[in-house]
Coordinates of C-alpha atoms in Angstrom, one line a residue:
M149 CA -43.1 -161.9 -100.1
D150 CA -40.7 -159.2 -99.1
K151 CA -41.8 -157.6 -95.8
S152 CA -41.4 -154.0 -97.1
L153 CA -43.5 -154.8 -100.2
S154 CA -46.1 -156.6 -98.1
L155 CA -46.3 -153.5 -95.8
K156 CA -46.9 -151.2 -98.8
L157 CA -49.6 -153.4 -100.3
N158 CA -51.4 -153.6 -97.0
I159 CA -51.3 -149.9 -96.5
A160 CA -52.7 -149.3 -99.9
L161 CA -55.5 -151.9 -99.2
L162 CA -56.3 -150.1 -95.9
I163 CA -56.7 -146.8 -97.7
A164 CA -59.0 -148.4 -100.3
L165 CA -61.2 -149.9 -97.5
I166 CA -61.5 -146.6 -95.8
L167 CA -62.4 -144.8 -99.0
S168 CA -65.0 -147.4 -100.0
L169 CA -66.6 -147.2 -96.6
V170 CA -66.7 -143.4 -96.8
T171 CA -68.3 -143.4 -100.2
Y172 CA -70.8 -146.0 -99.1
Y173 CA -72.1 -144.1 -96.1
L174 CA -71.9 -140.6 -97.5
K175 CA -73.3 -141.7 -100.9
L176 CA -70.7 -139.6 -102.8
F177 CA -71.4 -141.4 -106.0
P178 CA -74.5 -142.8 -107.8
F179 CA -76.0 -145.9 -106.1
M180 CA -74.5 -148.5 -108.4
T181 CA -71.1 -147.0 -108.3
E182 CA -70.9 -146.9 -104.5
N183 CA -72.1 -150.4 -104.2
T184 CA -69.8 -151.6 -106.9
L185 CA -66.8 -150.0 -105.2
I186 CA -67.5 -151.4 -101.7
V187 CA -68.2 -154.9 -103.2
I188 CA -65.0 -155.0 -105.2
V189 CA -62.8 -153.6 -102.4
G190 CA -64.4 -155.8 -99.7
T191 CA -64.2 -158.9 -101.8
F192 CA -60.6 -158.2 -102.8
A193 CA -59.6 -157.6 -99.2
T194 CA -61.2 -160.9 -98.1
I195 CA -58.8 -162.9 -100.4
P196 CA -55.6 -162.6 -98.3
V197 CA -57.6 -163.4 -95.1
V198 CA -59.0 -166.6 -96.6
L199 CA -55.5 -167.6 -98.0
S200 CA -54.0 -167.0 -94.6
A201 CA -56.6 -169.2 -92.9
L202 CA -56.2 -172.0 -95.4
K203 CA -52.4 -171.9 -95.0
A204 CA -52.8 -172.2 -91.2
V205 CA -55.2 -175.1 -91.6
R206 CA -52.8 -176.9 -93.8
H207 CA -50.2 -176.5 -91.0
R208 CA -52.8 -177.8 -88.5
K209 CA -53.2 -174.4 -86.9
V210 CA -56.3 -172.4 -86.0
T211 CA -56.0 -168.7 -86.2
V212 CA -58.2 -165.6 -85.9
D213 CA -58.1 -165.4 -89.7
L214 CA -60.2 -168.6 -89.9
L215 CA -63.0 -167.1 -87.8
A216 CA -62.8 -163.9 -89.7
S217 CA -63.0 -165.8 -93.0
I218 CA -66.2 -167.5 -92.0
A219 CA -67.7 -164.2 -90.8
L220 CA -66.6 -162.6 -94.1
F221 CA -68.1 -165.4 -96.1
V222 CA -71.4 -165.2 -94.4
S223 CA -71.5 -161.4 -94.6
L224 CA -70.8 -161.7 -98.4
L225 CA -73.7 -164.2 -98.8
N226 CA -76.0 -161.8 -96.9
R227 CA -74.6 -158.8 -98.8
E228 CA -73.6 -157.1 -95.6
W229 CA -71.0 -155.0 -97.3
A230 CA -70.3 -152.6 -94.4
S231 CA -69.6 -155.6 -92.2
V232 CA -67.2 -157.0 -94.7
V233 CA -65.2 -153.8 -94.8
F234 CA -65.2 -153.3 -91.0
I235 CA -63.8 -156.8 -90.5
N236 CA -61.2 -156.3 -93.2
L237 CA -60.2 -152.9 -91.8
M238 CA -59.1 -154.6 -88.5
I239 CA -57.5 -157.7 -90.1
T240 CA -55.5 -155.5 -92.6
S241 CA -54.4 -153.3 -89.8
A242 CA -53.2 -156.4 -87.9
R243 CA -51.1 -157.4 -91.0
I244 CA -49.6 -154.0 -91.2
F245 CA -48.5 -154.1 -87.6
G246 CA -47.1 -157.6 -88.1
D247 CA -45.1 -156.6 -91.2
Y248 CA -43.8 -153.5 -89.5
T249 CA -42.6 -155.1 -86.3
E250 CA -41.0 -158.2 -88.0
G251 CA -39.0 -156.1 -90.5
K252 CA -36.5 -157.7 -92.8
A253 CA -34.8 -160.9 -91.8
H254 CA -31.0 -160.5 -91.3
D255 CA -28.4 -163.0 -92.1
A256 CA -25.9 -163.6 -89.3
I257 CA -23.6 -165.4 -91.6
K258 CA -22.8 -162.2 -93.6
S259 CA -21.5 -160.6 -90.5
L260 CA -19.4 -163.6 -89.6
L261 CA -17.8 -163.7 -93.0
K262 CA -16.4 -160.1 -92.5
L263 CA -13.7 -161.7 -90.3
R264 CA -12.6 -164.1 -92.9
P265 CA -9.2 -163.0 -94.5
E266 CA -9.3 -162.9 -98.3
I267 CA -5.5 -163.0 -99.0
V268 CA -2.9 -165.4 -97.6
K269 CA 0.8 -164.9 -97.5
I270 CA 2.5 -168.3 -98.2
K271 CA 6.2 -169.0 -97.8
K272 CA 7.6 -170.9 -100.8
E273 CA 11.1 -171.6 -102.1
G274 CA 11.1 -168.5 -104.2
G275 CA 10.0 -166.2 -101.3
I276 CA 6.6 -165.1 -100.0
V277 CA 3.7 -165.0 -102.4
Q278 CA 0.2 -163.7 -101.8
E279 CA -2.7 -166.1 -102.8
P280 CA -6.5 -166.1 -102.3
V281 CA -7.4 -167.9 -99.1
E282 CA -9.1 -170.6 -101.2
H283 CA -5.6 -171.6 -102.6
V284 CA -4.0 -172.5 -99.2
N285 CA -3.5 -176.2 -98.6
V286 CA -2.8 -178.3 -95.6
G287 CA 1.0 -178.3 -95.0
D288 CA 1.5 -174.8 -96.5
L289 CA 3.6 -172.3 -94.5
V290 CA 1.5 -169.2 -93.9
V291 CA 3.2 -165.9 -92.8
V292 CA 1.3 -163.9 -90.3
E293 CA 2.5 -160.3 -89.4
T294 CA 1.4 -157.7 -86.9
G295 CA -2.3 -156.6 -87.6
D296 CA -3.0 -159.7 -89.7
R297 CA -6.0 -162.1 -89.0
I298 CA -4.8 -165.7 -89.1
P299 CA -6.5 -167.4 -92.1
I300 CA -6.2 -171.0 -91.1
D301 CA -5.9 -173.3 -88.2
G302 CA -2.3 -174.4 -87.7
I303 CA 0.8 -174.8 -85.6
I304 CA 3.6 -172.2 -85.2
V305 CA 6.9 -173.4 -86.6
E306 CA 8.7 -170.1 -86.2
G307 CA 8.2 -166.8 -84.3
D308 CA 6.5 -165.3 -81.2
A309 CA 3.3 -163.2 -81.1
S310 CA 0.6 -161.9 -79.0
I311 CA -2.8 -163.1 -80.3
D312 CA -6.2 -161.7 -79.6
Q313 CA -8.5 -164.7 -79.5
S314 CA -11.5 -162.8 -78.0
S315 CA -13.5 -163.1 -81.3
L316 CA -13.5 -166.9 -80.9
T317 CA -12.8 -167.9 -77.3
G318 CA -14.0 -164.9 -75.4
E319 CA -10.7 -164.6 -73.5
S320 CA -10.3 -161.0 -72.3
I321 CA -6.5 -160.8 -72.4
P322 CA -4.3 -161.6 -75.5
V323 CA -2.5 -164.9 -75.4
T324 CA 1.2 -165.4 -76.0
K325 CA 1.9 -167.9 -78.8
T326 CA 5.3 -169.3 -79.5
K327 CA 6.8 -172.2 -81.5
G328 CA 4.7 -175.4 -81.1
H329 CA 1.5 -173.6 -80.1
K330 CA -1.6 -173.9 -82.1
V331 CA -3.4 -170.8 -83.6
L332 CA -7.0 -170.5 -84.8
S333 CA -8.5 -169.0 -87.9
S334 CA -9.8 -165.4 -87.7
T335 CA -7.9 -164.5 -84.5
L336 CA -5.8 -161.3 -84.6
C337 CA -2.0 -161.0 -84.4
L338 CA -1.5 -157.9 -82.2
T339 CA 2.3 -157.9 -82.0
G340 CA 5.1 -160.1 -83.5
S341 CA 5.2 -162.3 -86.5
L342 CA 4.7 -166.0 -87.1
I343 CA 5.2 -168.7 -89.6
V344 CA 2.4 -171.2 -89.3
K345 CA 2.1 -174.7 -90.7
T346 CA -1.4 -175.2 -92.0
E347 CA -3.4 -178.0 -90.4
K348 CA -7.0 -177.1 -91.3
V349 CA -8.4 -175.1 -94.2
G350 CA -11.8 -174.0 -95.4
K351 CA -14.8 -175.8 -93.8
D352 CA -12.6 -177.6 -91.4
T353 CA -11.3 -174.5 -89.6
T354 CA -12.6 -173.4 -86.2
F355 CA -14.0 -170.2 -87.7
E356 CA -16.0 -172.1 -90.4
K357 CA -17.3 -174.5 -87.9
I358 CA -18.7 -171.6 -85.9
V359 CA -20.4 -170.4 -89.0
A360 CA -22.0 -173.8 -89.4
L361 CA -23.0 -173.7 -85.7
V362 CA -24.9 -170.5 -86.3
E363 CA -26.7 -171.9 -89.3
S364 CA -27.8 -175.1 -87.5
A365 CA -28.8 -173.3 -84.4
Q366 CA -30.9 -170.8 -86.3
G367 CA -32.5 -173.6 -88.3
G368 CA -33.5 -175.6 -85.3
K369 CA -34.8 -172.7 -83.2
L370 CA -38.5 -172.9 -82.3
G371 CA -40.6 -169.8 -82.3
I372 CA -42.3 -168.7 -79.0
Q373 CA -46.0 -169.4 -78.9
T374 CA -47.8 -166.2 -78.0
V375 CA -51.0 -165.7 -75.9
A376 CA -52.8 -164.8 -79.1
D377 CA -51.9 -168.2 -80.7
K378 CA -53.1 -170.2 -77.7
F379 CA -56.3 -168.1 -77.5
A380 CA -57.0 -168.6 -81.2
T381 CA -56.9 -172.4 -81.0
V382 CA -59.4 -172.7 -78.1
Y383 CA -61.7 -169.7 -78.6
I384 CA -62.2 -170.0 -82.4
L385 CA -63.2 -173.7 -82.2
I386 CA -65.7 -172.9 -79.4
T387 CA -67.1 -170.0 -81.5
L388 CA -67.5 -172.1 -84.6
F389 CA -69.2 -174.9 -82.8
G390 CA -71.4 -172.4 -80.9
S391 CA -72.4 -170.8 -84.2
I392 CA -73.4 -174.1 -85.7
A393 CA -75.4 -174.9 -82.5
V394 CA -77.2 -171.5 -82.8
Y395 CA -78.1 -172.2 -86.4
L396 CA -79.4 -175.7 -85.6
L397 CA -81.5 -174.3 -82.8
T398 CA -82.9 -171.3 -84.6
S399 CA -82.4 -172.0 -88.4
N400 CA -81.8 -168.2 -88.5
L401 CA -78.7 -167.3 -90.5
S402 CA -79.1 -163.6 -89.5
I403 CA -78.6 -164.5 -85.8
V404 CA -75.6 -166.7 -86.7
L405 CA -74.0 -163.8 -88.7
S406 CA -74.7 -161.4 -85.8
V407 CA -72.9 -163.8 -83.4
L408 CA -70.0 -164.1 -85.7
L409 CA -69.7 -160.4 -86.2
V410 CA -69.7 -159.8 -82.4
A411 CA -67.3 -162.6 -81.7
C412 CA -65.0 -162.0 -84.7
A413 CA -62.0 -161.1 -82.4
D414 CA -60.5 -158.8 -85.1
D415 CA -59.9 -156.2 -82.3
I416 CA -57.6 -158.8 -80.5
A417 CA -55.9 -159.4 -83.9
V418 CA -54.9 -155.7 -83.8
A419 CA -54.6 -154.9 -80.1
I420 CA -52.1 -157.7 -79.4
P421 CA -49.6 -156.8 -82.2
L422 CA -50.1 -153.1 -81.3
A423 CA -49.1 -153.7 -77.7
F424 CA -46.0 -155.6 -78.9
W425 CA -45.2 -152.8 -81.5
S426 CA -45.6 -150.2 -78.8
A427 CA -43.1 -152.2 -76.7
I428 CA -40.7 -152.4 -79.6
A429 CA -41.0 -148.6 -80.1
K430 CA -40.5 -148.0 -76.4
G431 CA -37.6 -150.3 -76.1
A432 CA -35.9 -148.7 -79.2
R433 CA -36.0 -145.3 -77.6
Q434 CA -34.2 -146.8 -74.6
G435 CA -31.5 -148.5 -76.7
I436 CA -33.2 -152.0 -76.5
I437 CA -33.7 -153.3 -80.1
I438 CA -36.3 -156.1 -80.1
K439 CA -36.6 -158.1 -83.3
G440 CA -40.2 -159.3 -83.0
G441 CA -43.3 -159.4 -80.8
S442 CA -42.9 -163.0 -79.8
F443 CA -39.6 -162.2 -78.1
I444 CA -41.3 -159.6 -75.9
E445 CA -43.6 -162.2 -74.5
G446 CA -40.8 -164.6 -74.3
L447 CA -38.9 -162.1 -72.0
A448 CA -41.8 -162.3 -69.6
K449 CA -41.3 -166.0 -69.2
V450 CA -37.5 -166.0 -68.8
N451 CA -36.5 -167.8 -65.6
T452 CA -32.9 -168.8 -66.6
I453 CA -30.3 -166.5 -68.0
I454 CA -26.8 -167.6 -69.3
V455 CA -24.3 -164.7 -69.3
D456 CA -21.1 -164.6 -71.2
K457 CA -18.3 -163.0 -69.1
T458 CA -16.1 -161.0 -71.4
G459 CA -17.8 -157.9 -72.8
T460 CA -21.0 -158.6 -70.9
L461 CA -20.2 -158.8 -67.2
T462 CA -16.9 -157.2 -67.9
K463 CA -15.8 -154.4 -70.2
G464 CA -13.3 -156.5 -72.1
I465 CA -10.7 -153.8 -71.2
V466 CA -7.7 -154.7 -69.0
K467 CA -7.0 -152.5 -66.0
T468 CA -4.1 -152.4 -63.5
E469 CA -5.3 -153.2 -60.0
K470 CA -2.4 -153.4 -57.4
I471 CA 1.4 -152.7 -57.3
I472 CA 3.5 -154.8 -54.9
T473 CA 7.0 -153.5 -54.4
F474 CA 10.1 -155.1 -52.8
G475 CA 13.0 -153.4 -51.0
K476 CA 13.0 -149.6 -50.8
L477 CA 11.1 -149.0 -54.1
K478 CA 7.9 -147.1 -53.6
S479 CA 4.6 -147.8 -55.5
H480 CA 4.6 -144.6 -57.5
E481 CA 8.3 -145.1 -58.5
A482 CA 7.6 -148.6 -59.6
L483 CA 4.5 -147.4 -61.7
S484 CA 6.7 -144.8 -63.3
I485 CA 9.3 -147.4 -64.3
F486 CA 6.7 -149.8 -65.5
A487 CA 5.0 -147.2 -67.6
S488 CA 8.3 -145.8 -69.1
I489 CA 9.3 -149.3 -70.3
E490 CA 5.8 -150.2 -71.5
S491 CA 5.4 -146.9 -73.3
V492 CA 7.3 -148.3 -76.3
S493 CA 4.8 -151.2 -76.7
E494 CA 1.4 -151.4 -78.4
H495 CA 0.3 -154.4 -76.3
P496 CA -3.1 -153.9 -74.5
I497 CA -1.4 -154.7 -71.2
A498 CA 1.3 -152.1 -71.9
K499 CA -1.4 -149.5 -72.8
A500 CA -3.3 -150.3 -69.6
I501 CA -0.1 -149.7 -67.5
T502 CA 0.8 -146.5 -69.3
Q503 CA -2.8 -145.2 -68.9
H504 CA -2.7 -145.9 -65.2
A505 CA 0.5 -143.8 -64.9
K506 CA -1.0 -140.9 -66.9
N507 CA -4.2 -141.0 -64.7
D508 CA -2.0 -140.8 -61.6
G509 CA 0.2 -138.0 -63.0
V510 CA 3.3 -140.2 -62.7
P511 CA 6.2 -139.2 -65.0
I512 CA 6.9 -141.4 -68.0
K513 CA 10.4 -141.3 -69.6
T514 CA 11.3 -143.1 -72.8
P515 CA 14.1 -145.7 -72.1
Q516 CA 17.5 -145.2 -73.7
N517 CA 17.3 -148.5 -75.7
F518 CA 14.9 -151.4 -75.6
K519 CA 14.0 -154.7 -77.1
E520 CA 10.5 -156.1 -77.2
V521 CA 10.1 -159.9 -77.3
A522 CA 6.7 -160.5 -78.7
G523 CA 4.3 -162.1 -76.3
K524 CA 6.9 -162.2 -73.5
G525 CA 8.1 -158.8 -72.4
I526 CA 10.6 -155.9 -72.8
V527 CA 14.3 -155.5 -72.0
A528 CA 15.5 -151.9 -71.7
T529 CA 18.1 -149.5 -70.3
Y530 CA 16.5 -147.1 -67.9
N531 CA 18.6 -144.5 -66.0
G532 CA 21.7 -146.5 -66.9
S533 CA 20.4 -149.8 -65.4
K534 CA 19.1 -152.9 -67.1
V535 CA 15.3 -153.2 -66.6
V536 CA 13.2 -156.2 -67.5
V537 CA 9.3 -156.1 -67.6
G538 CA 7.2 -159.2 -68.5
S539 CA 6.1 -162.6 -67.4
Q540 CA 7.7 -164.6 -64.6
R541 CA 9.3 -166.9 -67.2
F542 CA 10.7 -164.0 -69.2
V543 CA 12.3 -162.2 -66.2
S544 CA 13.8 -165.6 -65.1
E545 CA 15.2 -166.1 -68.6
E546 CA 16.8 -162.6 -68.4
K547 CA 18.5 -163.8 -65.1
V548 CA 16.3 -161.7 -62.8
E549 CA 16.5 -163.1 -59.2
V550 CA 13.0 -164.0 -57.9
T551 CA 12.6 -165.5 -54.4
Q552 CA 10.2 -168.3 -53.6
D553 CA 8.2 -166.0 -51.3
Q554 CA 7.8 -163.5 -54.2
I555 CA 6.7 -166.3 -56.5
K556 CA 4.1 -167.5 -53.9
T557 CA 2.8 -164.0 -53.5
A558 CA 2.4 -163.6 -57.2
Q559 CA 0.8 -167.0 -57.5
D560 CA -1.8 -166.1 -54.8
Y561 CA -2.9 -163.2 -57.0
Q562 CA -3.0 -165.5 -60.1
K563 CA -5.2 -168.0 -58.2
D564 CA -7.6 -165.1 -57.4
G565 CA -7.9 -164.5 -61.2
Y566 CA -5.4 -161.7 -61.8
D567 CA -2.7 -161.4 -64.4
V568 CA 0.7 -160.5 -63.1
V569 CA 3.5 -158.5 -64.7
F570 CA 7.0 -158.5 -63.2
L571 CA 9.6 -155.7 -62.9
G572 CA 13.3 -156.6 -62.6
I573 CA 15.9 -154.0 -62.0
K574 CA 19.7 -154.8 -61.9
G575 CA 19.0 -158.5 -61.8
K576 CA 16.6 -158.5 -58.9
L577 CA 12.8 -158.5 -58.7
A578 CA 11.7 -154.9 -57.7
A579 CA 8.0 -155.1 -58.1
F580 CA 5.0 -156.7 -59.8
L581 CA 1.6 -155.4 -60.6
T582 CA -1.7 -157.2 -61.1
L583 CA -4.2 -156.7 -63.9
A584 CA -7.8 -157.8 -64.6
D585 CA -10.6 -157.3 -67.0
Q586 CA -12.8 -154.5 -65.6
I587 CA -16.1 -155.6 -64.2
R588 CA -19.0 -153.4 -65.3
P589 CA -20.1 -151.1 -62.5
D590 CA -23.8 -152.1 -63.0
A591 CA -23.1 -155.9 -63.2
K592 CA -23.7 -156.7 -59.5
S593 CA -26.8 -154.5 -59.2
T594 CA -28.2 -155.9 -62.4
I595 CA -27.7 -159.5 -61.3
A596 CA -29.5 -158.7 -58.0
K597 CA -32.3 -157.0 -60.0
L598 CA -32.8 -160.0 -62.2
K599 CA -33.2 -162.2 -59.2
T600 CA -35.9 -159.9 -57.8
L601 CA -37.7 -160.1 -61.2
G602 CA -38.0 -163.8 -60.7
V603 CA -35.0 -165.1 -62.7
K604 CA -34.2 -168.3 -60.8
D605 CA -30.9 -169.4 -62.4
I606 CA -28.1 -167.1 -63.6
I607 CA -25.1 -169.0 -65.1
M608 CA -21.9 -167.4 -66.4
L609 CA -19.9 -169.0 -69.3
T610 CA -16.4 -167.9 -70.2
G611 CA -13.3 -168.9 -72.3
D612 CA -11.1 -167.6 -69.4
N613 CA -9.5 -169.9 -66.9
E614 CA -11.1 -171.1 -63.6
N615 CA -9.4 -168.5 -61.4
V616 CA -10.6 -165.5 -63.5
A617 CA -14.1 -167.0 -63.7
S618 CA -14.3 -167.5 -60.0
R619 CA -13.2 -164.0 -59.2
V620 CA -15.7 -162.4 -61.6
A621 CA -18.6 -164.6 -60.4
R622 CA -17.9 -163.9 -56.8
E623 CA -17.8 -160.1 -57.3
V624 CA -21.0 -159.9 -59.3
G625 CA -23.0 -162.4 -57.2
I626 CA -23.2 -165.4 -59.5
T627 CA -22.9 -168.9 -57.9
T628 CA -22.9 -171.1 -61.0
F629 CA -20.2 -170.7 -63.8
H630 CA -18.4 -172.8 -66.3
A631 CA -14.8 -171.8 -67.5
N632 CA -12.2 -172.7 -70.2
L633 CA -15.0 -173.0 -72.8
L634 CA -14.8 -173.0 -76.6
P635 CA -17.8 -172.0 -78.7
Q636 CA -18.8 -175.6 -79.0
D637 CA -18.8 -176.0 -75.2
K638 CA -21.0 -172.9 -74.8
L639 CA -23.5 -174.3 -77.2
K640 CA -23.6 -177.5 -75.3
Y641 CA -24.5 -175.7 -72.0
V642 CA -27.2 -173.7 -73.8
K643 CA -28.7 -177.0 -75.0
T644 CA -28.6 -178.4 -71.5
Y645 CA -30.3 -175.5 -69.8
L646 CA -32.9 -175.3 -72.6
S647 CA -34.4 -178.5 -71.4
K648 CA -35.5 -176.8 -68.2
K649 CA -39.0 -175.5 -67.6
G650 CA -39.5 -171.8 -68.7
K651 CA -37.6 -169.7 -71.1
L652 CA -33.8 -169.4 -71.4
A653 CA -32.1 -166.1 -72.3
M654 CA -28.5 -165.9 -73.5
V655 CA -26.6 -162.7 -73.0
G656 CA -23.3 -162.3 -74.8
D657 CA -21.2 -160.6 -77.5
G658 CA -18.5 -161.7 -79.9
V659 CA -18.5 -164.3 -82.7
N660 CA -18.0 -167.1 -80.2
D661 CA -21.5 -166.3 -78.8
A662 CA -23.3 -166.1 -82.1
A663 CA -24.4 -169.7 -82.2
S664 CA -25.5 -169.8 -78.6
L665 CA -27.5 -166.5 -79.0
A666 CA -29.2 -168.0 -82.0
L667 CA -30.1 -171.3 -80.2
A668 CA -31.4 -169.8 -77.0
D669 CA -35.1 -169.0 -76.6
I670 CA -34.1 -165.3 -76.3
G671 CA -30.7 -164.2 -77.5
I672 CA -29.5 -160.8 -76.1
A673 CA -26.4 -159.2 -77.7
M674 CA -24.4 -156.4 -76.0
G675 CA -24.1 -153.8 -78.7
A676 CA -21.2 -151.3 -78.4
I677 CA -18.4 -153.8 -78.4
G678 CA -20.4 -156.8 -79.5
S679 CA -19.6 -158.2 -82.9
D680 CA -22.0 -157.8 -85.9
A681 CA -22.5 -161.5 -85.9
A682 CA -23.7 -161.6 -82.3
I683 CA -26.1 -158.7 -82.9
E684 CA -27.5 -160.4 -86.1
A685 CA -27.9 -163.7 -84.5
A686 CA -29.6 -162.3 -81.4
D687 CA -33.2 -161.6 -80.9
I688 CA -32.6 -158.5 -78.8
A689 CA -29.6 -156.1 -79.2
L690 CA -28.6 -153.7 -76.4
M691 CA -27.2 -150.8 -78.4
Q692 CA -25.9 -148.8 -75.4
D693 CA -23.6 -151.6 -74.2
N694 CA -25.3 -151.4 -70.8
F695 CA -25.9 -154.7 -69.0
S696 CA -28.6 -153.2 -66.8
K697 CA -30.7 -153.0 -70.0
V698 CA -31.2 -156.8 -69.7
A699 CA -33.3 -156.3 -66.5
E700 CA -35.2 -153.4 -68.2
A701 CA -36.0 -155.5 -71.2
I702 CA -37.5 -158.3 -69.0
K703 CA -39.5 -155.7 -67.1
L704 CA -40.8 -154.3 -70.4
G705 CA -41.7 -157.8 -71.6
R706 CA -43.7 -158.5 -68.4
Y707 CA -45.5 -155.2 -68.5
T708 CA -46.5 -155.7 -72.2
T709 CA -47.7 -159.2 -71.5
N710 CA -49.9 -158.0 -68.7
I711 CA -51.4 -155.4 -71.0
S712 CA -52.1 -158.2 -73.5
K713 CA -53.9 -160.1 -70.8
Q714 CA -55.9 -157.0 -69.9
N715 CA -56.9 -156.8 -73.6
F716 CA -58.4 -160.3 -73.4
L717 CA -60.3 -159.4 -70.3
I718 CA -61.7 -156.2 -71.9
W719 CA -62.6 -158.2 -75.0
G720 CA -64.3 -160.9 -73.0
I721 CA -66.5 -158.3 -71.1
V722 CA -67.4 -156.5 -74.4
N723 CA -68.2 -159.8 -76.2
T724 CA -70.4 -161.0 -73.3
I725 CA -72.5 -157.9 -73.5
G726 CA -72.7 -158.0 -77.4
L727 CA -73.7 -161.7 -77.5
T728 CA -76.4 -161.0 -74.9
L729 CA -77.8 -158.3 -77.0
V730 CA -77.8 -160.6 -80.1
L731 CA -79.3 -163.6 -78.4
T732 CA -82.1 -161.5 -76.9
S733 CA -82.9 -160.2 -80.4
Q734 CA -82.0 -156.6 -79.4
M735 CA -79.3 -156.4 -82.1
G736 CA -79.2 -157.6 -85.7
P737 CA -76.3 -158.0 -88.2
Q738 CA -75.9 -154.3 -88.9
G739 CA -76.0 -153.4 -85.2
A740 CA -73.5 -156.2 -84.5
A741 CA -71.1 -154.9 -87.2
A742 CA -71.3 -151.3 -85.7
Y743 CA -71.0 -152.6 -82.1
N744 CA -68.0 -154.7 -83.1
F745 CA -66.3 -151.8 -84.8
V746 CA -66.8 -149.3 -81.9
T747 CA -65.8 -151.8 -79.2
D748 CA -62.8 -152.8 -81.2
F749 CA -61.1 -149.6 -80.0
F750 CA -61.3 -150.5 -76.3
P751 CA -58.4 -153.0 -76.2
I752 CA -56.6 -151.1 -78.9
L753 CA -56.5 -147.9 -76.7
N754 CA -55.4 -150.0 -73.8
S755 CA -52.4 -151.2 -75.8
F756 CA -51.2 -147.6 -76.3
R757 CA -50.5 -147.5 -72.5
V758 CA -47.3 -149.4 -73.3
L759 CA -45.9 -146.2 -74.9
R760 CA -46.4 -144.3 -71.7
Y761 CA -44.7 -147.0 -69.6
K762 CA -41.5 -145.9 -67.8
I763 CA -38.9 -148.7 -68.1
L764 CA -36.7 -147.4 -65.3
A765 CA -38.0 -148.4 -61.9

């Protein structure tokens, strides 16, 4: 049944139960009418409880509904109508909280499919024709222009381009692709144009395989067993056998009913979901969207966290770091020339350099003429001189003299995980600058906080190279990382670490993380720049794109779990007192029903403490 419909029906049933109880005690209607109303409503409300208990038994599970069903059945036999309604009030409330917190199930695949191109440009003898993506075949020549998403997996036969592969590989910086290089479906052509020979189409493409990974990961994911589940299995069996023993010793069905009414545990059936609902509400106000109560308890058990680098530990935005000059050229002069030449380009690296110059107040002049070679660099005339900006290979191709010492200096920075852009003026290397993906300012402190919270292992996964991964891991305080990973590789590591004791949380963003987020015990998606697919596949979404929220979510999970344990303690004390009164003949069925109803509110009120909890330490 649809969750929203179930919620509405349960709310209607709750109102009917309250009204029937009011008319019964206040005698608002003639005697037969008030009895008829409470009998009909009480009996009707019992049906879903019994069906739920039978369904659980068929799946070899023992739940609170089983014990409640027995208590309801005995109450109906003894015509204890008020007891029937009291029990159903709590059980119905529990279902309402469950329906509300679970919400509607979301399909991650719908979000993934948003990246799939619908139309393909195919080069044929008569020219370029547009066809639906389903019509492209292996061997077809597909035309890809600036701003297009590549619809197939293939190999470049003509052209140069800068390709944003972050949606699939997690690489923070666009990759230069030229003739002979392979390109992947759903990646974005930022600059340049290509003719690609199709190698894989449809279900065989990298993109479609990731869709399949998400489907299989979600299908094989096991739910987290909550404290309430474990409690139900042990406690209810003890109560049932205890009730049978009491009947065999006393042959008094009234005492048995009193025992069942006291021990019904309908308060726990409400208090535990309420604590989780309160945590979900509290988290939502802090930008932490939790998709179900079981994930809150799972957070408390997390001892291993796998973190994707790009967009999680880093911002996914390139920033210039250092400018190294040669000869008499000064740093601010080099930055001005860099920015002036790059101002004509839309490449992310060009934008980062230009922004640096604007922030420093350095003048930017448009070059007299220029030529941008997609994915390589720019050749321009600046103040009457030939200026070349780009990769080492590109400046060498343009006959710029680069010494071995300069090459070694640049390579040292590259080994430390930085990208390097060269500047040649009048045939000689004048400067180069380094760039890197920005590390989030809260990344290092959050990693330290997670360790103090008891997270033993923190592992970083990335599609970037070993040098970039090493630099980021070192700066944020992570000792274990794995680099050069494709989505399939990330999923493999998640499966490996899942075998360890405790719960595994995966933190990431992007389509390439969707399958891993779905497979992990707890999938946590970064929200602001995270893809829709990652958010849909995850169990927790951090809507403020704030990595420190991971630690806050774990703290909230642990606090809520402690509240739940306190509820069991309160319930145990109250039940001990109630059973003592019943077994010493000081309380009968009606007194037991009233006692049960009043004491039900003790753990429930305790659960509301979660709403007053301050997440920030």
